[in-house]
CSV table of C-alpha atoms and ligand atoms in Angstrom, one decimal:
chain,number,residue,atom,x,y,z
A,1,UNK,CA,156.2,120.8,52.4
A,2,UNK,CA,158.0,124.1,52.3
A,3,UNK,CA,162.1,124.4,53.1
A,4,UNK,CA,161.3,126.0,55.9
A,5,UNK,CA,159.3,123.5,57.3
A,6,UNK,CA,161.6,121.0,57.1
A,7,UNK,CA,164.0,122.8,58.1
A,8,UNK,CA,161.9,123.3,61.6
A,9,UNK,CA,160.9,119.7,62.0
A,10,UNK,CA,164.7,118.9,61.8
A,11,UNK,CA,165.0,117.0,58.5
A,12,UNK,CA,168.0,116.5,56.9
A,13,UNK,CA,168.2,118.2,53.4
A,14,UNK,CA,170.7,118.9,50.9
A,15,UNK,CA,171.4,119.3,46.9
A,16,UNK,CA,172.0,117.0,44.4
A,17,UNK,CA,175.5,117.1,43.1
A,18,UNK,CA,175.7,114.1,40.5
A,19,UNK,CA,173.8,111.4,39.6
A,20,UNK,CA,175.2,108.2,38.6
A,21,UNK,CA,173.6,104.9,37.9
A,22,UNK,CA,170.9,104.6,40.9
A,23,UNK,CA,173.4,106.6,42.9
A,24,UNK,CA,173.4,110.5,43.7
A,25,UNK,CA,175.5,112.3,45.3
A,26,UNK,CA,174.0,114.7,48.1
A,27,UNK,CA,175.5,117.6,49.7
A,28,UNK,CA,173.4,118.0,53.2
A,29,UNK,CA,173.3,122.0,54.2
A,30,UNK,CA,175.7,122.9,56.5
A,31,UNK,CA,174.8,125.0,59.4
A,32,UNK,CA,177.7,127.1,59.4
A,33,UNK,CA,176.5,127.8,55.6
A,34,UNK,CA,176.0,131.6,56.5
A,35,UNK,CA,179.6,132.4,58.3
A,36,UNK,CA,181.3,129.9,55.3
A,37,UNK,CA,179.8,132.8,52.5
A,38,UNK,CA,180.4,135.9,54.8
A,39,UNK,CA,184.0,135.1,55.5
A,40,UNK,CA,185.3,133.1,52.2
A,41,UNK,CA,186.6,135.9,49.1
A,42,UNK,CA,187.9,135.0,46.0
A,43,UNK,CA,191.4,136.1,47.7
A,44,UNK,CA,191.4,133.8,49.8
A,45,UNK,CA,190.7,130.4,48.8
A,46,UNK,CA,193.3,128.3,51.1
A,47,UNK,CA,191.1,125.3,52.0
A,48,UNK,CA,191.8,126.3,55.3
A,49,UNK,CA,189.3,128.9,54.9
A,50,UNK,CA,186.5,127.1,55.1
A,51,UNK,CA,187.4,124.9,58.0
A,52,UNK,CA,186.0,126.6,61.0
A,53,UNK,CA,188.1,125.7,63.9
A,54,UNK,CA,184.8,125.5,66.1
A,55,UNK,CA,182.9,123.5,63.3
A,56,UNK,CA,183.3,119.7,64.1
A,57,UNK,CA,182.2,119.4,60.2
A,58,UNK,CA,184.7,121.0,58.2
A,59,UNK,CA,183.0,120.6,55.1
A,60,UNK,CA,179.4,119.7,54.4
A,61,UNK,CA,179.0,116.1,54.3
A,62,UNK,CA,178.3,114.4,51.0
A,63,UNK,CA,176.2,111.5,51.5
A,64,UNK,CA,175.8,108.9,48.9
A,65,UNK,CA,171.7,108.3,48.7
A,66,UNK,CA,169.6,105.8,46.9
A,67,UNK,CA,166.2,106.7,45.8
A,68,UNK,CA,163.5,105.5,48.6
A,69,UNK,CA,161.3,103.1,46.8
A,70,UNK,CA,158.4,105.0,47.2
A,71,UNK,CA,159.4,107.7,44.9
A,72,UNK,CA,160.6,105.3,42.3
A,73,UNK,CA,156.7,103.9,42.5
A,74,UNK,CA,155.4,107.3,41.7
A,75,UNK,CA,157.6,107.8,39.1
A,76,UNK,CA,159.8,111.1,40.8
A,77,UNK,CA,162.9,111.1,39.2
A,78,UNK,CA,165.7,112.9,40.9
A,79,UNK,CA,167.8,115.2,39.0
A,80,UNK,CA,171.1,117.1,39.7
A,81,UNK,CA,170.1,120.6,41.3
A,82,UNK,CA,167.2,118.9,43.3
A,83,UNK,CA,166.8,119.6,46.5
A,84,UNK,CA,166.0,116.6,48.5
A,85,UNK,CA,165.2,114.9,52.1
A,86,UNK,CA,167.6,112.5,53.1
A,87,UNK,CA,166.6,109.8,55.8
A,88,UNK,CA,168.1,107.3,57.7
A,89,UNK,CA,171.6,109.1,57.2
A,90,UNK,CA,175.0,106.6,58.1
A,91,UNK,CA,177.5,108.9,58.7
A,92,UNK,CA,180.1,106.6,59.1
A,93,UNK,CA,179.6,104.9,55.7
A,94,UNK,CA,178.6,107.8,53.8
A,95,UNK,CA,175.3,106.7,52.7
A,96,UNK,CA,171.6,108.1,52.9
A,97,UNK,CA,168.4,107.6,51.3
A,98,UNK,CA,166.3,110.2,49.4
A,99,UNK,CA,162.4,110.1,50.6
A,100,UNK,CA,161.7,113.2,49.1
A,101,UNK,CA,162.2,115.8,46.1
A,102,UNK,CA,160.9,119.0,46.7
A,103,UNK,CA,159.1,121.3,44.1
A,104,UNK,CA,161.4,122.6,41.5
A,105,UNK,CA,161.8,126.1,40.5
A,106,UNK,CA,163.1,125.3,37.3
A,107,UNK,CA,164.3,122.6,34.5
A,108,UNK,CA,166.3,122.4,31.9
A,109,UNK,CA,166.5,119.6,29.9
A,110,UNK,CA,170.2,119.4,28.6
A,111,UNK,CA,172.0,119.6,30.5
A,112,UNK,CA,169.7,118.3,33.0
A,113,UNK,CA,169.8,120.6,36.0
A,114,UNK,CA,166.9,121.4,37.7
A,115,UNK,CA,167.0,124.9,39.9
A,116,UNK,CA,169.3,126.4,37.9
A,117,UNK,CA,169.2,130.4,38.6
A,118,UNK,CA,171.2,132.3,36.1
A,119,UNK,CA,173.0,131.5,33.3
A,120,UNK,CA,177.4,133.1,33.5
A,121,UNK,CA,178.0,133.6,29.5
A,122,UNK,CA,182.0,133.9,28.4
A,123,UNK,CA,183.2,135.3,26.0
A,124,UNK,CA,186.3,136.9,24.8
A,125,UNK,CA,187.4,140.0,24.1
A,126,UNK,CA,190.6,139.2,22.0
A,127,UNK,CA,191.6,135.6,20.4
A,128,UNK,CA,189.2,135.0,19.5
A,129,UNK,CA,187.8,138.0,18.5
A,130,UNK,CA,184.2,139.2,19.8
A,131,UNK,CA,182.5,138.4,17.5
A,132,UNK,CA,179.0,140.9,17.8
A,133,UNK,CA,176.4,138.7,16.3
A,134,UNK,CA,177.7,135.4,18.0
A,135,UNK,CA,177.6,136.9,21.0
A,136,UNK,CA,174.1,138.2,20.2
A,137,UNK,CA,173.0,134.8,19.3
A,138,UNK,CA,174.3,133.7,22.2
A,139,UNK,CA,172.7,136.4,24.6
A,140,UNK,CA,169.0,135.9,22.9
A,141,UNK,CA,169.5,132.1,23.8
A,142,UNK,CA,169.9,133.0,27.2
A,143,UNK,CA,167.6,135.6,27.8
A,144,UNK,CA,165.2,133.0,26.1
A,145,UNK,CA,165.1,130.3,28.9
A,146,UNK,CA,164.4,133.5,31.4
A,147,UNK,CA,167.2,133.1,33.6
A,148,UNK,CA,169.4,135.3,35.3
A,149,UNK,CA,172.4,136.7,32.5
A,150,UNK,CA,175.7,137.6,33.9
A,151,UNK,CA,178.6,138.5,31.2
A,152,UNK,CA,181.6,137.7,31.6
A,153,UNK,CA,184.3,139.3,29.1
A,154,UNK,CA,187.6,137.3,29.1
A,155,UNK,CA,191.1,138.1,28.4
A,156,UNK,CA,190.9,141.8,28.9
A,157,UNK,CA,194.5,141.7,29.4
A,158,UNK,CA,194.9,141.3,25.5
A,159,UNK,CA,193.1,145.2,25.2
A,160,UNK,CA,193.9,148.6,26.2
A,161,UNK,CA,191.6,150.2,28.9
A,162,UNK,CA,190.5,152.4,26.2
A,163,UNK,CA,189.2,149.6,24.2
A,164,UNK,CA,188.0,147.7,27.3
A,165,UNK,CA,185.3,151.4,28.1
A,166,UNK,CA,184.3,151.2,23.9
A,167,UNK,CA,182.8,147.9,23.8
A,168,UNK,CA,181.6,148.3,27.8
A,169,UNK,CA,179.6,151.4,26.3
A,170,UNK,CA,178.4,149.5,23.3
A,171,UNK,CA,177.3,146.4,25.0
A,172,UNK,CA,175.5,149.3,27.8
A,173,UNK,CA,173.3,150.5,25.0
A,174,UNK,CA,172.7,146.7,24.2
A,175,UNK,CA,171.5,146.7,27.5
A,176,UNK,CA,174.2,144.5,29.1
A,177,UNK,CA,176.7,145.4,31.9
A,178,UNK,CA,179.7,143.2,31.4
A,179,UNK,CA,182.2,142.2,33.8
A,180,UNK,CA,185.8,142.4,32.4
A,181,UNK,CA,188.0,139.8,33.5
A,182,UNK,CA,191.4,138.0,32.9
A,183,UNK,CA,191.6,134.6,34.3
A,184,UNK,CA,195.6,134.5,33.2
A,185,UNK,CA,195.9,137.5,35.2
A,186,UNK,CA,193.3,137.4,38.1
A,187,UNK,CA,191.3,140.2,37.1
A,188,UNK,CA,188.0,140.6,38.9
A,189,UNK,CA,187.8,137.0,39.3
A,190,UNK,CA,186.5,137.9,43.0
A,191,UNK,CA,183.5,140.0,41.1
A,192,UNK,CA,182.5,136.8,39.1
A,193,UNK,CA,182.7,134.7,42.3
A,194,UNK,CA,180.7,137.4,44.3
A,195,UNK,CA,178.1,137.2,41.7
A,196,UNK,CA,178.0,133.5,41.5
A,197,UNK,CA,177.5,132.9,45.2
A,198,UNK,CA,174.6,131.0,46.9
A,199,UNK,CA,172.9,130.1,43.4
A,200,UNK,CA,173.0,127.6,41.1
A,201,UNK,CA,174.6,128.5,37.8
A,202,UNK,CA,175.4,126.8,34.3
A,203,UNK,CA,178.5,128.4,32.4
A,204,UNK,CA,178.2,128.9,28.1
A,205,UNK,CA,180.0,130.9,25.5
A,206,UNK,CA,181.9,129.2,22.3
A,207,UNK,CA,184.9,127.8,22.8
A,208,UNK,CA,188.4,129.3,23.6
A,209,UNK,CA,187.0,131.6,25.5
A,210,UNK,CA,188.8,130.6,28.3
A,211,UNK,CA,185.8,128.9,30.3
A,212,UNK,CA,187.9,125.6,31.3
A,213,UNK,CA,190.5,128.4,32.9
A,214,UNK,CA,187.7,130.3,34.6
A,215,UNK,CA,186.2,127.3,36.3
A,216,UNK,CA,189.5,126.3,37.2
A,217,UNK,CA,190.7,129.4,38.8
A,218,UNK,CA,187.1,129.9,40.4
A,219,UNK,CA,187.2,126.6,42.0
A,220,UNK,CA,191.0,126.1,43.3
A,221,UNK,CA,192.5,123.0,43.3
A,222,UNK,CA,192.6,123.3,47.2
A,223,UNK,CA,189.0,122.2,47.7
A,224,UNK,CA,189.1,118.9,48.5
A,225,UNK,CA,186.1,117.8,47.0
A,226,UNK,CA,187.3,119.1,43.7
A,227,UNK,CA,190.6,117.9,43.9
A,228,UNK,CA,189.3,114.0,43.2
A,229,UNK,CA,187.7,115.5,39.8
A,230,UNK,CA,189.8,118.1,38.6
A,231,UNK,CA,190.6,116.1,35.8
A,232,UNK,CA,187.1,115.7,34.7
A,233,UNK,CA,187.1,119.4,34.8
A,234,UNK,CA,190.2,119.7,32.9
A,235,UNK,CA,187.9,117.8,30.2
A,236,UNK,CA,190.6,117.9,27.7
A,237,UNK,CA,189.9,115.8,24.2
A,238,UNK,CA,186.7,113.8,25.3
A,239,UNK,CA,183.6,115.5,26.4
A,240,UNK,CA,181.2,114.0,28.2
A,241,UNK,CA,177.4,114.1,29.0
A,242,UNK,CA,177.6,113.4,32.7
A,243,UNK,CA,176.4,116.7,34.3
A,244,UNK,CA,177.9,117.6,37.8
A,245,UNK,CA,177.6,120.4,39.9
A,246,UNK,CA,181.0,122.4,41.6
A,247,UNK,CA,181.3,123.7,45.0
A,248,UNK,CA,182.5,127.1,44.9
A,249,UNK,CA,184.6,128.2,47.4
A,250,UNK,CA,182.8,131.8,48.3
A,251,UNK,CA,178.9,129.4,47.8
A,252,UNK,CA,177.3,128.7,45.0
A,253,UNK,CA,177.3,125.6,42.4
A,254,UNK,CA,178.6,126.1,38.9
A,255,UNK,CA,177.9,123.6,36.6
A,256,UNK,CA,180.4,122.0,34.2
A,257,UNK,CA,179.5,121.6,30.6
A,258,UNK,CA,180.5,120.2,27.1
A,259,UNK,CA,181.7,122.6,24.2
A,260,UNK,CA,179.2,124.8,22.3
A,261,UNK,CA,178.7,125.9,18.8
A,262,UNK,CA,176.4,128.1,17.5
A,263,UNK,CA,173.0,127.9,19.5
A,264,UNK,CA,170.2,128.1,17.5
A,265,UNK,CA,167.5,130.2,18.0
A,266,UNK,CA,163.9,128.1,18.5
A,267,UNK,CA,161.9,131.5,19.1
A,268,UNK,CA,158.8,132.5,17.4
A,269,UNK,CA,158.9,135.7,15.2
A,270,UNK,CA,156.3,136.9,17.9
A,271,UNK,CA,158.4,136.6,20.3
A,272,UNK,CA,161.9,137.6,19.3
A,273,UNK,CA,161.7,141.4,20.2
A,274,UNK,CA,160.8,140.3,24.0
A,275,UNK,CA,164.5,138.8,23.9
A,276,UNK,CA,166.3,142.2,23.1
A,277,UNK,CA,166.4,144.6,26.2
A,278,UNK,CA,166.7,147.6,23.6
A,279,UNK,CA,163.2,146.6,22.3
A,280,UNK,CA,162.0,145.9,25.5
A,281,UNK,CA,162.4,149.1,26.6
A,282,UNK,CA,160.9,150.6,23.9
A,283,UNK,CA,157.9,148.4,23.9
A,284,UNK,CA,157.5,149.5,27.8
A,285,UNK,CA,157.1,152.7,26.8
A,286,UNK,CA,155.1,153.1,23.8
A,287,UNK,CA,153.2,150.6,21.7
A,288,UNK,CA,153.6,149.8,18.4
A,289,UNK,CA,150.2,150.4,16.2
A,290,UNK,CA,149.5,146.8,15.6
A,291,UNK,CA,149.8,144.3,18.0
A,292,UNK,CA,151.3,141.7,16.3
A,293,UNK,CA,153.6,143.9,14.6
A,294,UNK,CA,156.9,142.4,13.3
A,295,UNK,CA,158.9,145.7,14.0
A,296,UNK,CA,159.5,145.4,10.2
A,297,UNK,CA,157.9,147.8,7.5
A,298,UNK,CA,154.8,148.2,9.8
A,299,UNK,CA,153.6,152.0,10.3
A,300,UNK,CA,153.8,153.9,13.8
A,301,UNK,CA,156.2,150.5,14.7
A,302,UNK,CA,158.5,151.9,18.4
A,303,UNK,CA,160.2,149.1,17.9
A,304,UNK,CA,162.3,150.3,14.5
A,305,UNK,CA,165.0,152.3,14.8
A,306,UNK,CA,169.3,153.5,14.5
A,307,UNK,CA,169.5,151.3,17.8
A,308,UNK,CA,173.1,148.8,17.0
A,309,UNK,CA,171.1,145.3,17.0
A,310,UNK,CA,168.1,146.2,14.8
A,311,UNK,CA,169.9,145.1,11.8
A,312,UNK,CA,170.2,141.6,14.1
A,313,UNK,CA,166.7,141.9,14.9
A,314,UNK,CA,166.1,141.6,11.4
A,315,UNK,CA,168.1,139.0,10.5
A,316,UNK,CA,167.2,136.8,13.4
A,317,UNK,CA,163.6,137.7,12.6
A,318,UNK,CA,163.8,135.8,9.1
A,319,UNK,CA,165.6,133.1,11.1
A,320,UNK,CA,162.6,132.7,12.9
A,321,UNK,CA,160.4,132.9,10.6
A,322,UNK,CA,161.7,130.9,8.1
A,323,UNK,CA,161.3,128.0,10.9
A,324,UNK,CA,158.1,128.7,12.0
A,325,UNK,CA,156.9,128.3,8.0
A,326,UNK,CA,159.2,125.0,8.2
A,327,UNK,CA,157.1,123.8,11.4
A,328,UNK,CA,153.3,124.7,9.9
A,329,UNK,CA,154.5,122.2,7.0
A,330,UNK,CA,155.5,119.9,9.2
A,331,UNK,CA,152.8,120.2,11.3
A,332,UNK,CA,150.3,119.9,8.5
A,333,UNK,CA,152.4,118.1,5.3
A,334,UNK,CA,149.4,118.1,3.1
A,335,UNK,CA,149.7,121.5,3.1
A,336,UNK,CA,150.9,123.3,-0.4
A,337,UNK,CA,151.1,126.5,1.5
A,338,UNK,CA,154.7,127.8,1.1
A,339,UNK,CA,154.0,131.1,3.8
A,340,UNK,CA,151.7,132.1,6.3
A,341,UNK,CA,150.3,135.4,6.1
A,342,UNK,CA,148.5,136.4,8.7
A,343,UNK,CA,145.2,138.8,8.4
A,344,UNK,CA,145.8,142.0,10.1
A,345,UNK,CA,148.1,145.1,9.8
A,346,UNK,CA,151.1,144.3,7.0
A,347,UNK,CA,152.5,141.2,8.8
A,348,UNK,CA,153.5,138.9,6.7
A,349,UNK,CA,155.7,135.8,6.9
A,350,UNK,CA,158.3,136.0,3.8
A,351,UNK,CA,160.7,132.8,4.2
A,352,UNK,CA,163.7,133.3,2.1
A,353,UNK,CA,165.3,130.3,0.0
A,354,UNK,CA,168.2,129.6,2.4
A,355,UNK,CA,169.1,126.3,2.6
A,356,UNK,CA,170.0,126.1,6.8
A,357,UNK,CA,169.4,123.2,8.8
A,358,UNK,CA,167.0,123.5,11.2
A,359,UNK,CA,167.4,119.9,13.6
A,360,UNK,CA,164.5,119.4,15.4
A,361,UNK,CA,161.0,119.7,14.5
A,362,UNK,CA,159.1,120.5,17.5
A,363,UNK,CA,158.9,123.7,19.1
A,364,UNK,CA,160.1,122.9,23.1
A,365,UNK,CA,159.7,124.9,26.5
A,366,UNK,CA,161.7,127.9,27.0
A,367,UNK,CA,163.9,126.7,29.5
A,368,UNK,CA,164.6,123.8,27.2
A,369,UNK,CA,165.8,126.0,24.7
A,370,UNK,CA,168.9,126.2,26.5
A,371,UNK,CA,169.8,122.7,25.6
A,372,UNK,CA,171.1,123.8,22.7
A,373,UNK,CA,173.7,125.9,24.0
A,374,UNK,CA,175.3,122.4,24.8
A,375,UNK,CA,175.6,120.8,21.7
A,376,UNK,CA,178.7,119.3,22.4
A,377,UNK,CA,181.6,119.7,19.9
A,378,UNK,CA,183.3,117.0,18.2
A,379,UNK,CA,187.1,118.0,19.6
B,1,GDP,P1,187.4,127.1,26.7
B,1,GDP,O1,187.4,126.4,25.4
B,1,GDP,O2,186.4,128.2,26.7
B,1,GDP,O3,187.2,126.2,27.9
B,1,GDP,O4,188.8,127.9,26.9
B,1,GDP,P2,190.1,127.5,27.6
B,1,GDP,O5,190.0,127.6,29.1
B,1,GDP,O6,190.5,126.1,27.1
B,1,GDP,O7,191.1,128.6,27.2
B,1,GDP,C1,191.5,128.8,25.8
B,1,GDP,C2,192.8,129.5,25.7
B,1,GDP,O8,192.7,130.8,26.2
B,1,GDP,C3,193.9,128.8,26.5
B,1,GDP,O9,195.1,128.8,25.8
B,1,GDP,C4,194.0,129.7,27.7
B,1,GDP,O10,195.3,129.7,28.3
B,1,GDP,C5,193.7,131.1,27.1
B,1,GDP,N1,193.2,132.0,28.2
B,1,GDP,C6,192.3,131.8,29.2
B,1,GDP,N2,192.1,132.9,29.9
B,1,GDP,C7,192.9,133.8,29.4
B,1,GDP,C8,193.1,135.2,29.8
B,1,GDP,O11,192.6,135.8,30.7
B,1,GDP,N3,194.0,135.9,29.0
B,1,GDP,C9,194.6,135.4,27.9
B,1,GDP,N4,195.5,136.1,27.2
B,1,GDP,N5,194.5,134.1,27.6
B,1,GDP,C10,193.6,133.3,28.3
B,2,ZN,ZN1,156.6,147.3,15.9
């Protein structure tokens, strides 16, 4: 059954918040939901601005919902970011049931958040500094679960305006369009908030960034709802894998998580170039002789070239293909084959003696690869 139809027959539907023990928590739709996004700005977040003086709801109720027995029978789990019918709603108490979960548009797997839409990476642009191939790492993770990118670039109040238009050109010609911001002095906090609204979205960078400060100022300590937690979200010393969704104020749900490290990259040499919008727009362009050209030493390659990340191309390209050798042995142990070369053109994997750690074994869905922007960190 479409949203729409539901919607028509008068059932009662709403987003998963939290999940805890057999509980979730489930924020219905509000009717109002349109005239709460038109008329709520960053600027103006008194909690008064979302109580509509004609609205008998002020805020849209959370119920507390069960899981109807039917679903647990055939096995549908519920996950935070679900979108769900709720039945046999007591208002008074607070409590619903969920009969039904409806078809999700997407999954990721830690933390586990289905419909998430885009993916708000933060990083700074002074203490600490930006770091270029961190923050590359950290873009090619995100561009490889497919998700929406926004990039948010921190502390801009630490750099002249001068230095703020250098690195906005240089990350242009990466093919990103960042948004400069100062959480310490409320710049373009409204612009982030804009960007944020309606969808559901997961915030990552490293950490120091200034990403407990953003979620902080984005969601004021006003909202009621928010209020109750705000000490989760301060997070402090103990991290936690309980995954929860945020109201914003202006629409939208940002999600809350753990500290990152480094993400590593669990892309196949194949498909690395895709994640690089300078070699994308090559590619669309013109093709490279071979098809499975490795935009290496190949002849007539489109993809080679003075463009800034090549050099990371490269060096995430023996990352890549150092695990994909590590996998075949895995994969097949009897193996005494060190590299796999592969028959056509000059392609040839080359795995270099470096002792990294690669963690897992098994190669996992794109959108999974996210997961591994939230390792958590050991504070
Ligand atoms: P997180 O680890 O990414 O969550 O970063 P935090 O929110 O804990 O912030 C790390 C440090 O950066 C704190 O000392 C913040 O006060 C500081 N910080 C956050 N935003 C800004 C900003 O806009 N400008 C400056 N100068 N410092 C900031
Ligand atoms: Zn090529």
């Amino acid at each position: 059954m479409s949203r729409e139809d539901l919607e028509t027959t008068g059932q009662l539907l709403g987003t998963v918040l939290a999940v805890q023990a057999n509980f979730y928590r489930v924020q219905l739709d509000s009717e109002d939901k349109g005239d709460k996004l038109e008329n709520s700005s960053f600027s103006t977040p008194s909690p008064l601005s979302t109580v509509s003086s004609h609205s008998p709801n002020p805020h849209p109720p959370l119920l507390l919902c069960t899981r109807r027995t039917r679903l647990k029978k055939i096995g549908q789990q519920v996950m935070v970011g679900d979108r769900v019918v709720v039945e046999e709603p007591d208002w008074a108490g607070g409590r619903g049931a969920i009969s039904e979960v409806l078809p999700r548009g997407s999954e990721l797997d830690r933390p586990a958040i289905a419909n998430v839409d885009r993916i708000l990476l933060v990083f700074a642009v002074a203490d600490p500094p930006l770091e270029p191939y961190q923050l590359s790492r950290f873009l090619l993770k995100a561009e490889s679960t497919g998700l929406d990118v926004v990039l948010g670039l921190n502390k801009s109040d630490l750099i002249s305006t001068e230095e703020q238009s250098e690195i906005c050109d240089r990350l242009m010609s990466w093919g990103y369009k960042p948004i400069f911001i100062s959480v310490n002095k409320s710049i373009n906090l409204n612009q982030i908030a804009t960007s944020l609204k309606e969808k559901i979205t997961v915030i990552a960078g490293p950490s120091g960034v200034g990403k407990s400060s953003l979620i902080n100022a984005l969601i004021p300590n006003a909202n009621l709802r928010v209020g109750e937690i705000s000490g989760k979200l301060a997070r402090g010393r103990h991290t936690t894998r309980h995954v929860e969704l945020f109201e914003l104020p202006g629409g939208g749900l940002l999600a809350d998580t753990p500290g990152f490290n480094q993400p590593d990259l669990d892309v196949s040499p194949e498909e690395l170039a895709s994640l690089f919008p300078e070699a994308r727009q090559r590619l669309a362009v013109e093709s490279c002789r071979f098809s499975d050209c490795l935009h290496r030493e190949e002849p007539e390659c489109v993809v080679r070239g003075d463009w800034e990340r090549y050099q990371h191309y490269l060096d995430f390209l023996e990352e890549a293909i150092l695990r994909q050798t590590q996998l075949n042995q895995q994969a097949d142990p009897e193996s005494t084959v060190k590299a796999k070369t592969k028959g056509k053109g000059q392609t040839k994997y080359e795995p270099k003696l470096e002792s990294k750690k690669y963690r897992r074994a098994s190669r996992r869905t794109q959108l999974q690869e996210l997961q591994q922007l939230y390792q958590e960190t050991d504070e």
